[in-house]
JSON list of C-alpha atoms in Angstrom, two decimals:
[
{"chain": "A", "resi": 1, "resn": "MET", "atom": "CA", "xyz": [76.53, -30.87, -3.40]},
{"chain": "A", "resi": 2, "resn": "VAL", "atom": "CA", "xyz": [75.06, -27.91, -5.29]},
{"chain": "A", "resi": 3, "resn": "TYR", "atom": "CA", "xyz": [72.18, -30.10, -6.45]},
{"chain": "A", "resi": 4, "resn": "ALA", "atom": "CA", "xyz": [71.40, -31.20, -2.88]},
{"chain": "A", "resi": 5, "resn": "PHE", "atom": "CA", "xyz": [71.44, -27.58, -1.65]},
{"chain": "A", "resi": 6, "resn": "ALA", "atom": "CA", "xyz": [69.01, -26.62, -4.42]},
{"chain": "A", "resi": 7, "resn": "LEU", "atom": "CA", "xyz": [66.62, -29.32, -3.24]},
{"chain": "A", "resi": 8, "resn": "LEU", "atom": "CA", "xyz": [66.85, -28.13, 0.37]},
{"chain": "A", "resi": 9, "resn": "LEU", "atom": "CA", "xyz": [66.40, -24.42, -0.44]},
{"chain": "A", "resi": 10, "resn": "PRO", "atom": "CA", "xyz": [62.55, -24.50, -0.76]},
{"chain": "A", "resi": 11, "resn": "ALA", "atom": "CA", "xyz": [62.30, -26.31, 2.58]},
{"chain": "A", "resi": 12, "resn": "ILE", "atom": "CA", "xyz": [64.51, -23.70, 4.26]},
{"chain": "A", "resi": 13, "resn": "VAL", "atom": "CA", "xyz": [62.35, -20.87, 2.86]},
{"chain": "A", "resi": 14, "resn": "LEU", "atom": "CA", "xyz": [59.14, -22.54, 4.09]},
{"chain": "A", "resi": 15, "resn": "LEU", "atom": "CA", "xyz": [60.59, -22.99, 7.58]},
{"chain": "A", "resi": 16, "resn": "CYS", "atom": "CA", "xyz": [61.49, -19.29, 7.70]},
{"chain": "A", "resi": 17, "resn": "LEU", "atom": "CA", "xyz": [57.97, -18.31, 6.65]},
{"chain": "A", "resi": 18, "resn": "PHE", "atom": "CA", "xyz": [56.35, -20.59, 9.23]},
{"chain": "A", "resi": 19, "resn": "GLY", "atom": "CA", "xyz": [58.60, -19.09, 11.89]},
{"chain": "A", "resi": 20, "resn": "ALA", "atom": "CA", "xyz": [57.46, -15.57, 10.99]},
{"chain": "A", "resi": 21, "resn": "VAL", "atom": "CA", "xyz": [53.82, -16.66, 11.15]},
{"chain": "A", "resi": 22, "resn": "PHE", "atom": "CA", "xyz": [54.23, -18.25, 14.58]},
{"chain": "A", "resi": 23, "resn": "VAL", "atom": "CA", "xyz": [56.00, -15.17, 15.95]},
{"chain": "A", "resi": 24, "resn": "HIS", "atom": "CA", "xyz": [53.15, -12.86, 14.89]},
{"chain": "A", "resi": 25, "resn": "ALA", "atom": "CA", "xyz": [50.27, -15.29, 15.45]},
{"chain": "A", "resi": 26, "resn": "ASN", "atom": "CA", "xyz": [49.26, -13.57, 18.68]},
{"chain": "A", "resi": 27, "resn": "ASP", "atom": "CA", "xyz": [48.91, -10.20, 16.92]},
{"chain": "A", "resi": 28, "resn": "TYR", "atom": "CA", "xyz": [45.76, -11.30, 15.07]},
{"chain": "A", "resi": 29, "resn": "SER", "atom": "CA", "xyz": [42.52, -13.12, 15.70]},
{"chain": "A", "resi": 30, "resn": "TRP", "atom": "CA", "xyz": [39.80, -14.61, 13.56]},
{"chain": "A", "resi": 31, "resn": "ASN", "atom": "CA", "xyz": [37.85, -11.38, 14.05]},
{"chain": "A", "resi": 32, "resn": "GLY", "atom": "CA", "xyz": [40.61, -9.38, 12.38]},
{"chain": "A", "resi": 33, "resn": "PRO", "atom": "CA", "xyz": [42.92, -6.83, 14.03]},
{"chain": "A", "resi": 34, "resn": "GLY", "atom": "CA", "xyz": [41.20, -4.13, 16.04]},
{"chain": "A", "resi": 35, "resn": "THR", "atom": "CA", "xyz": [37.61, -5.17, 15.31]},
{"chain": "A", "resi": 36, "resn": "ASN", "atom": "CA", "xyz": [36.54, -4.57, 18.92]},
{"chain": "A", "resi": 37, "resn": "LYS", "atom": "CA", "xyz": [38.13, -1.13, 19.23]},
{"chain": "A", "resi": 38, "resn": "ASP", "atom": "CA", "xyz": [36.50, 2.22, 18.62]},
{"chain": "A", "resi": 39, "resn": "ASN", "atom": "CA", "xyz": [38.09, 5.24, 16.94]},
{"chain": "A", "resi": 40, "resn": "ARG", "atom": "CA", "xyz": [39.87, 6.09, 20.21]},
{"chain": "A", "resi": 41, "resn": "GLY", "atom": "CA", "xyz": [41.55, 2.69, 20.32]},
{"chain": "A", "resi": 42, "resn": "VAL", "atom": "CA", "xyz": [39.45, 1.67, 23.34]},
{"chain": "A", "resi": 43, "resn": "ASP", "atom": "CA", "xyz": [38.21, -1.91, 23.53]},
{"chain": "A", "resi": 44, "resn": "ILE", "atom": "CA", "xyz": [34.43, -1.65, 23.21]},
{"chain": "A", "resi": 45, "resn": "ASN", "atom": "CA", "xyz": [33.66, -4.84, 25.13]},
{"chain": "A", "resi": 46, "resn": "GLU", "atom": "CA", "xyz": [35.82, -3.78, 28.08]},
{"chain": "A", "resi": 47, "resn": "GLU", "atom": "CA", "xyz": [34.28, -0.29, 28.08]},
{"chain": "A", "resi": 48, "resn": "ASN", "atom": "CA", "xyz": [30.73, -1.69, 28.05]},
{"chain": "A", "resi": 49, "resn": "GLU", "atom": "CA", "xyz": [31.58, -4.07, 30.89]},
{"chain": "A", "resi": 50, "resn": "LYS", "atom": "CA", "xyz": [32.89, -1.18, 33.00]},
{"chain": "A", "resi": 51, "resn": "VAL", "atom": "CA", "xyz": [29.67, 0.79, 32.41]},
{"chain": "A", "resi": 52, "resn": "LEU", "atom": "CA", "xyz": [27.48, -2.19, 33.27]},
{"chain": "A", "resi": 53, "resn": "GLN", "atom": "CA", "xyz": [29.33, -2.71, 36.55]},
{"chain": "A", "resi": 54, "resn": "LYS", "atom": "CA", "xyz": [28.84, 0.89, 37.68]},
{"chain": "A", "resi": 55, "resn": "PRO", "atom": "CA", "xyz": [26.07, 1.54, 40.22]},
{"chain": "A", "resi": 56, "resn": "GLU", "atom": "CA", "xyz": [23.19, 3.75, 39.07]},
{"chain": "A", "resi": 57, "resn": "GLY", "atom": "CA", "xyz": [24.05, 7.44, 39.21]},
{"chain": "A", "resi": 58, "resn": "GLU", "atom": "CA", "xyz": [27.80, 7.00, 38.71]},
{"chain": "A", "resi": 59, "resn": "GLY", "atom": "CA", "xyz": [28.16, 8.05, 35.10]},
{"chain": "A", "resi": 60, "resn": "LYS", "atom": "CA", "xyz": [25.93, 5.25, 33.90]},
{"chain": "A", "resi": 61, "resn": "THR", "atom": "CA", "xyz": [23.59, 6.40, 31.12]},
{"chain": "A", "resi": 62, "resn": "PRO", "atom": "CA", "xyz": [20.25, 4.58, 31.29]},
{"chain": "A", "resi": 63, "resn": "VAL", "atom": "CA", "xyz": [19.56, 2.40, 28.27]},
{"chain": "A", "resi": 64, "resn": "ILE", "atom": "CA", "xyz": [16.57, 3.58, 26.25]},
{"chain": "A", "resi": 65, "resn": "ARG", "atom": "CA", "xyz": [15.16, 1.15, 23.73]},
{"chain": "A", "resi": 66, "resn": "SER", "atom": "CA", "xyz": [12.72, 2.61, 21.26]},
{"chain": "A", "resi": 67, "resn": "ALA", "atom": "CA", "xyz": [10.92, 0.77, 18.47]},
{"chain": "A", "resi": 68, "resn": "PHE", "atom": "CA", "xyz": [7.42, 0.80, 17.06]},
{"chain": "A", "resi": 69, "resn": "SER", "atom": "CA", "xyz": [5.62, -0.83, 14.17]},
{"chain": "A", "resi": 70, "resn": "VAL", "atom": "CA", "xyz": [1.99, -0.12, 13.35]},
{"chain": "A", "resi": 71, "resn": "ALA", "atom": "CA", "xyz": [-0.61, -0.78, 10.66]},
{"chain": "A", "resi": 72, "resn": "LEU", "atom": "CA", "xyz": [-3.58, 1.24, 9.49]},
{"chain": "A", "resi": 73, "resn": "THR", "atom": "CA", "xyz": [-6.34, -1.09, 10.68]},
{"chain": "A", "resi": 74, "resn": "SER", "atom": "CA", "xyz": [-7.33, -4.64, 11.58]},
{"chain": "A", "resi": 75, "resn": "GLU", "atom": "CA", "xyz": [-10.78, -4.62, 9.94]},
{"chain": "A", "resi": 76, "resn": "SER", "atom": "CA", "xyz": [-11.93, -7.86, 8.31]},
{"chain": "A", "resi": 77, "resn": "ASN", "atom": "CA", "xyz": [-13.19, -6.05, 5.21]},
{"chain": "A", "resi": 78, "resn": "LEU", "atom": "CA", "xyz": [-11.15, -3.70, 3.06]},
{"chain": "A", "resi": 79, "resn": "LYS", "atom": "CA", "xyz": [-11.79, -0.07, 4.02]},
{"chain": "A", "resi": 80, "resn": "CYS", "atom": "CA", "xyz": [-10.32, 3.12, 2.62]},
{"chain": "A", "resi": 81, "resn": "PHE", "atom": "CA", "xyz": [-9.05, 6.21, 4.42]},
{"chain": "A", "resi": 82, "resn": "GLY", "atom": "CA", "xyz": [-9.58, 9.35, 2.33]},
{"chain": "A", "resi": 83, "resn": "PRO", "atom": "CA", "xyz": [-9.55, 11.13, 0.01]},
{"chain": "A", "resi": 84, "resn": "PHE", "atom": "CA", "xyz": [-10.16, 14.36, 1.93]},
{"chain": "A", "resi": 85, "resn": "ARG", "atom": "CA", "xyz": [-10.36, 18.04, 1.01]},
{"chain": "A", "resi": 86, "resn": "ASP", "atom": "CA", "xyz": [-7.60, 18.85, 3.48]},
{"chain": "A", "resi": 87, "resn": "ASP", "atom": "CA", "xyz": [-4.41, 17.19, 4.64]},
{"chain": "A", "resi": 88, "resn": "ASN", "atom": "CA", "xyz": [-4.97, 14.71, 7.47]},
{"chain": "A", "resi": 89, "resn": "LEU", "atom": "CA", "xyz": [-2.59, 12.97, 9.85]},
{"chain": "A", "resi": 90, "resn": "ILE", "atom": "CA", "xyz": [-2.90, 9.20, 9.54]},
{"chain": "A", "resi": 91, "resn": "VAL", "atom": "CA", "xyz": [-3.63, 7.42, 12.80]},
{"chain": "A", "resi": 92, "resn": "TYR", "atom": "CA", "xyz": [-2.42, 3.82, 12.62]},
{"chain": "A", "resi": 93, "resn": "LYS", "atom": "CA", "xyz": [-4.67, 1.82, 14.94]},
{"chain": "A", "resi": 94, "resn": "HIS", "atom": "CA", "xyz": [-3.10, -1.65, 14.89]},
{"chain": "A", "resi": 95, "resn": "VAL", "atom": "CA", "xyz": [0.07, -1.82, 16.98]},
{"chain": "A", "resi": 96, "resn": "PHE", "atom": "CA", "xyz": [2.53, -4.66, 16.40]},
{"chain": "A", "resi": 97, "resn": "ILE", "atom": "CA", "xyz": [5.08, -3.31, 18.89]},
{"chain": "A", "resi": 98, "resn": "ASN", "atom": "CA", "xyz": [5.52, -0.05, 20.80]},
{"chain": "A", "resi": 99, "resn": "LEU", "atom": "CA", "xyz": [8.73, -0.47, 22.78]},
{"chain": "A", "resi": 100, "resn": "GLY", "atom": "CA", "xyz": [9.24, 2.61, 24.92]},
{"chain": "A", "resi": 101, "resn": "ASP", "atom": "CA", "xyz": [5.67, 3.87, 24.28]},
{"chain": "A", "resi": 102, "resn": "GLY", "atom": "CA", "xyz": [6.88, 6.56, 21.89]},
{"chain": "A", "resi": 103, "resn": "TYR", "atom": "CA", "xyz": [4.00, 6.04, 19.44]},
{"chain": "A", "resi": 104, "resn": "SER", "atom": "CA", "xyz": [0.48, 7.21, 20.27]},
{"chain": "A", "resi": 105, "resn": "ALA", "atom": "CA", "xyz": [-2.37, 5.20, 18.75]},
{"chain": "A", "resi": 106, "resn": "GLU", "atom": "CA", "xyz": [-4.66, 8.12, 19.63]},
{"chain": "A", "resi": 107, "resn": "THR", "atom": "CA", "xyz": [-2.84, 10.80, 17.64]},
{"chain": "A", "resi": 108, "resn": "GLY", "atom": "CA", "xyz": [-0.68, 8.81, 15.20]},
{"chain": "A", "resi": 109, "resn": "ILE", "atom": "CA", "xyz": [2.41, 10.73, 16.37]},
{"chain": "A", "resi": 110, "resn": "PHE", "atom": "CA", "xyz": [5.75, 9.24, 17.41]},
{"chain": "A", "resi": 111, "resn": "THR", "atom": "CA", "xyz": [7.51, 11.40, 20.00]},
{"chain": "A", "resi": 112, "resn": "VAL", "atom": "CA", "xyz": [11.28, 10.95, 19.94]},
{"chain": "A", "resi": 113, "resn": "PRO", "atom": "CA", "xyz": [12.36, 9.84, 23.45]},
{"chain": "A", "resi": 114, "resn": "ARG", "atom": "CA", "xyz": [16.08, 10.45, 23.02]},
{"chain": "A", "resi": 115, "resn": "SER", "atom": "CA", "xyz": [18.35, 12.29, 20.59]},
{"chain": "A", "resi": 116, "resn": "GLY", "atom": "CA", "xyz": [19.90, 9.94, 18.08]},
{"chain": "A", "resi": 117, "resn": "VAL", "atom": "CA", "xyz": [19.74, 8.39, 14.63]},
{"chain": "A", "resi": 118, "resn": "TYR", "atom": "CA", "xyz": [16.44, 6.68, 13.83]},
{"chain": "A", "resi": 119, "resn": "SER", "atom": "CA", "xyz": [15.34, 4.48, 10.95]},
{"chain": "A", "resi": 120, "resn": "PHE", "atom": "CA", "xyz": [11.82, 4.83, 9.53]},
{"chain": "A", "resi": 121, "resn": "ALA", "atom": "CA", "xyz": [9.95, 2.76, 6.95]},
{"chain": "A", "resi": 122, "resn": "LEU", "atom": "CA", "xyz": [6.62, 3.75, 5.44]},
{"chain": "A", "resi": 123, "resn": "THR", "atom": "CA", "xyz": [4.53, 1.61, 3.08]},
{"chain": "A", "resi": 124, "resn": "VAL", "atom": "CA", "xyz": [1.33, 2.82, 1.41]},
{"chain": "A", "resi": 125, "resn": "TYR", "atom": "CA", "xyz": [-1.23, 0.74, -0.47]},
{"chain": "A", "resi": 126, "resn": "SER", "atom": "CA", "xyz": [-4.48, 1.60, -2.20]},
{"chain": "A", "resi": 127, "resn": "ASP", "atom": "CA", "xyz": [-7.17, 0.01, -4.35]},
{"chain": "A", "resi": 128, "resn": "ALA", "atom": "CA", "xyz": [-8.98, 2.08, -6.99]},
{"chain": "A", "resi": 129, "resn": "GLY", "atom": "CA", "xyz": [-11.91, -0.34, -7.00]},
{"chain": "A", "resi": 130, "resn": "ALA", "atom": "CA", "xyz": [-11.86, -1.13, -10.72]},
{"chain": "A", "resi": 131, "resn": "PRO", "atom": "CA", "xyz": [-9.45, -0.93, -13.69]},
{"chain": "A", "resi": 132, "resn": "GLY", "atom": "CA", "xyz": [-9.38, 2.56, -15.19]},
{"chain": "A", "resi": 133, "resn": "ASN", "atom": "CA", "xyz": [-10.27, 4.33, -11.96]},
{"chain": "A", "resi": 134, "resn": "SER", "atom": "CA", "xyz": [-7.85, 6.89, -10.55]},
{"chain": "A", "resi": 135, "resn": "LEU", "atom": "CA", "xyz": [-5.38, 5.38, -8.08]},
{"chain": "A", "resi": 136, "resn": "ALA", "atom": "CA", "xyz": [-3.74, 7.65, -5.50]},
{"chain": "A", "resi": 137, "resn": "ALA", "atom": "CA", "xyz": [-1.68, 5.70, -2.98]},
{"chain": "A", "resi": 138, "resn": "CYS", "atom": "CA", "xyz": [0.41, 8.44, -1.40]},
{"chain": "A", "resi": 139, "resn": "ALA", "atom": "CA", "xyz": [1.50, 9.88, 1.95]},
{"chain": "A", "resi": 140, "resn": "THR", "atom": "CA", "xyz": [4.28, 12.00, 3.42]},
{"chain": "A", "resi": 141, "resn": "LEU", "atom": "CA", "xyz": [6.59, 11.36, 6.36]},
{"chain": "A", "resi": 142, "resn": "GLN", "atom": "CA", "xyz": [6.85, 14.50, 8.47]},
{"chain": "A", "resi": 143, "resn": "VAL", "atom": "CA", "xyz": [9.10, 15.68, 11.30]},
{"chain": "A", "resi": 144, "resn": "ASN", "atom": "CA", "xyz": [7.67, 18.57, 13.31]},
{"chain": "A", "resi": 145, "resn": "GLY", "atom": "CA", "xyz": [5.26, 19.27, 10.45]},
{"chain": "A", "resi": 146, "resn": "ASN", "atom": "CA", "xyz": [7.97, 19.39, 7.78]},
{"chain": "A", "resi": 147, "resn": "VAL", "atom": "CA", "xyz": [7.88, 16.88, 4.92]},
{"chain": "A", "resi": 148, "resn": "VAL", "atom": "CA", "xyz": [10.91, 14.59, 4.81]},
{"chain": "A", "resi": 149, "resn": "ALA", "atom": "CA", "xyz": [9.92, 12.07, 2.14]},
{"chain": "A", "resi": 150, "resn": "GLY", "atom": "CA", "xyz": [6.85, 10.41, 0.72]},
{"chain": "A", "resi": 151, "resn": "PRO", "atom": "CA", "xyz": [5.95, 7.23, -1.17]},
{"chain": "A", "resi": 152, "resn": "ARG", "atom": "CA", "xyz": [3.61, 7.86, -4.09]},
{"chain": "A", "resi": 153, "resn": "GLU", "atom": "CA", "xyz": [1.73, 5.84, -6.72]},
{"chain": "A", "resi": 154, "resn": "LYS", "atom": "CA", "xyz": [-0.76, 7.94, -8.70]},
{"chain": "A", "resi": 155, "resn": "ASN", "atom": "CA", "xyz": [-2.02, 6.63, -12.05]},
{"chain": "A", "resi": 156, "resn": "MET", "atom": "CA", "xyz": [-5.04, 5.22, -13.90]},
{"chain": "A", "resi": 157, "resn": "GLN", "atom": "CA", "xyz": [-3.35, 2.07, -15.20]},
{"chain": "A", "resi": 158, "resn": "ASP", "atom": "CA", "xyz": [-3.29, 0.04, -11.98]},
{"chain": "A", "resi": 159, "resn": "GLN", "atom": "CA", "xyz": [-6.33, -0.91, -9.97]},
{"chain": "A", "resi": 160, "resn": "GLU", "atom": "CA", "xyz": [-4.12, -1.42, -6.92]},
{"chain": "A", "resi": 161, "resn": "ASP", "atom": "CA", "xyz": [-0.52, -0.62, -6.10]},
{"chain": "A", "resi": 162, "resn": "SER", "atom": "CA", "xyz": [1.89, 0.14, -3.25]},
{"chain": "A", "resi": 163, "resn": "ALA", "atom": "CA", "xyz": [5.06, 2.11, -2.56]},
{"chain": "A", "resi": 164, "resn": "THR", "atom": "CA", "xyz": [7.66, 2.14, 0.22]},
{"chain": "A", "resi": 165, "resn": "ILE", "atom": "CA", "xyz": [10.33, 4.50, 1.53]},
{"chain": "A", "resi": 166, "resn": "VAL", "atom": "CA", "xyz": [13.06, 3.86, 4.11]},
{"chain": "A", "resi": 167, "resn": "VAL", "atom": "CA", "xyz": [15.06, 6.72, 5.64]},
{"chain": "A", "resi": 168, "resn": "ALA", "atom": "CA", "xyz": [17.54, 7.31, 8.46]},
{"chain": "A", "resi": 169, "resn": "LEU", "atom": "CA", "xyz": [17.17, 10.61, 10.33]},
{"chain": "A", "resi": 170, "resn": "HIS", "atom": "CA", "xyz": [19.15, 12.38, 13.05]},
{"chain": "A", "resi": 171, "resn": "LEU", "atom": "CA", "xyz": [16.49, 13.56, 15.49]},
{"chain": "A", "resi": 172, "resn": "THR", "atom": "CA", "xyz": [16.35, 15.44, 18.77]},
{"chain": "A", "resi": 173, "resn": "ALA", "atom": "CA", "xyz": [14.44, 14.41, 21.88]},
{"chain": "A", "resi": 174, "resn": "GLU", "atom": "CA", "xyz": [10.77, 15.52, 21.76]},
{"chain": "A", "resi": 175, "resn": "ASP", "atom": "CA", "xyz": [10.71, 15.79, 17.95]},
{"chain": "A", "resi": 176, "resn": "LYS", "atom": "CA", "xyz": [7.35, 14.73, 16.51]},
{"chain": "A", "resi": 177, "resn": "VAL", "atom": "CA", "xyz": [7.25, 12.22, 13.65]},
{"chain": "A", "resi": 178, "resn": "ALA", "atom": "CA", "xyz": [3.98, 11.48, 11.84]},
{"chain": "A", "resi": 179, "resn": "VAL", "atom": "CA", "xyz": [2.51, 10.44, 8.50]},
{"chain": "A", "resi": 180, "resn": "ASN", "atom": "CA", "xyz": [0.30, 12.87, 6.59]},
{"chain": "A", "resi": 181, "resn": "LEU", "atom": "CA", "xyz": [-2.32, 12.03, 3.96]},
{"chain": "A", "resi": 182, "resn": "PRO", "atom": "CA", "xyz": [-2.20, 14.80, 1.31]},
{"chain": "A", "resi": 183, "resn": "ILE", "atom": "CA", "xyz": [-5.29, 16.12, -0.46]},
{"chain": "A", "resi": 184, "resn": "GLY", "atom": "CA", "xyz": [-6.58, 13.63, -3.03]},
{"chain": "A", "resi": 185, "resn": "CYS", "atom": "CA", "xyz": [-4.69, 10.63, -1.69]},
{"chain": "A", "resi": 186, "resn": "PHE", "atom": "CA", "xyz": [-6.41, 7.60, -0.18]},
{"chain": "A", "resi": 187, "resn": "LEU", "atom": "CA", "xyz": [-5.21, 4.37, 1.44]},
{"chain": "A", "resi": 188, "resn": "CYS", "atom": "CA", "xyz": [-7.05, 1.06, 1.70]},
{"chain": "A", "resi": 189, "resn": "ASP", "atom": "CA", "xyz": [-6.41, -1.67, 4.23]},
{"chain": "A", "resi": 190, "resn": "ASP", "atom": "CA", "xyz": [-7.78, -4.62, 6.17]},
{"chain": "A", "resi": 191, "resn": "LYS", "atom": "CA", "xyz": [-6.38, -7.25, 8.53]},
{"chain": "A", "resi": 192, "resn": "SER", "atom": "CA", "xyz": [-3.71, -8.08, 5.94]},
{"chain": "A", "resi": 193, "resn": "HIS", "atom": "CA", "xyz": [-1.92, -4.87, 7.01]},
{"chain": "A", "resi": 194, "resn": "TYR", "atom": "CA", "xyz": [-0.87, -3.45, 3.64]},
{"chain": "A", "resi": 195, "resn": "ASN", "atom": "CA", "xyz": [-0.20, 0.01, 5.12]},
{"chain": "A", "resi": 196, "resn": "THR", "atom": "CA", "xyz": [2.54, 0.06, 7.77]},
{"chain": "A", "resi": 197, "resn": "PHE", "atom": "CA", "xyz": [4.65, 2.63, 9.60]},
{"chain": "A", "resi": 198, "resn": "THR", "atom": "CA", "xyz": [7.79, 1.51, 11.46]},
{"chain": "A", "resi": 199, "resn": "GLY", "atom": "CA", "xyz": [10.58, 3.27, 13.32]},
{"chain": "A", "resi": 200, "resn": "PHE", "atom": "CA", "xyz": [13.37, 2.42, 15.72]},
{"chain": "A", "resi": 201, "resn": "LEU", "atom": "CA", "xyz": [16.44, 3.95, 17.38]},
{"chain": "A", "resi": 202, "resn": "LEU", "atom": "CA", "xyz": [19.69, 2.93, 15.69]},
{"chain": "A", "resi": 203, "resn": "TYR", "atom": "CA", "xyz": [21.95, 4.65, 18.22]},
{"chain": "A", "resi": 204, "resn": "ALA", "atom": "CA", "xyz": [21.78, 7.54, 20.67]},
{"chain": "A", "resi": 205, "resn": "THR", "atom": "CA", "xyz": [23.83, 10.72, 20.23]},
{"chain": "A", "resi": 206, "resn": "ASP", "atom": "CA", "xyz": [23.30, 12.42, 23.60]}
]
């Protein structure tokens, strides 16, 4: 009798566990508990659906999509920009995408259309022409004329080299973002698009 009960005990325990699982099965989903809720406990999908169903002008914020990606030039032959005796803003002429028209191919300036967090990537490339020559692949990312960051490769060991930076910035509408070429730096490019400048809105904060 005791032996038989000992054999049945594991089965009884398993049945109890399965019962607990079935009772709480509806509390969870494959996405995990609460994955669609924000920090207020509001279901994000339901909130978005309510906003989308609102007529224009009834608390519905217009969606602003902003993204640009540009390259220095599209010339067939390699050409260099700089060096100059003074700092110069770099005007990227080849436009891959300019969603929202925030970037100006005339001035090289990106005007922030809406306050929010933006991601920017800047890649610089240069060719010294021959081994032993001075290489100065460098530039600075600026917001309203203030330097934020800058990729830099300056040496005499490499004939050609490149550098890249990626940053996320909290910006305000109408801020001006541009790339500056410091004194002594020079960039070289052709239709391969070695020098690129990219930015896009991650999320709005207004």
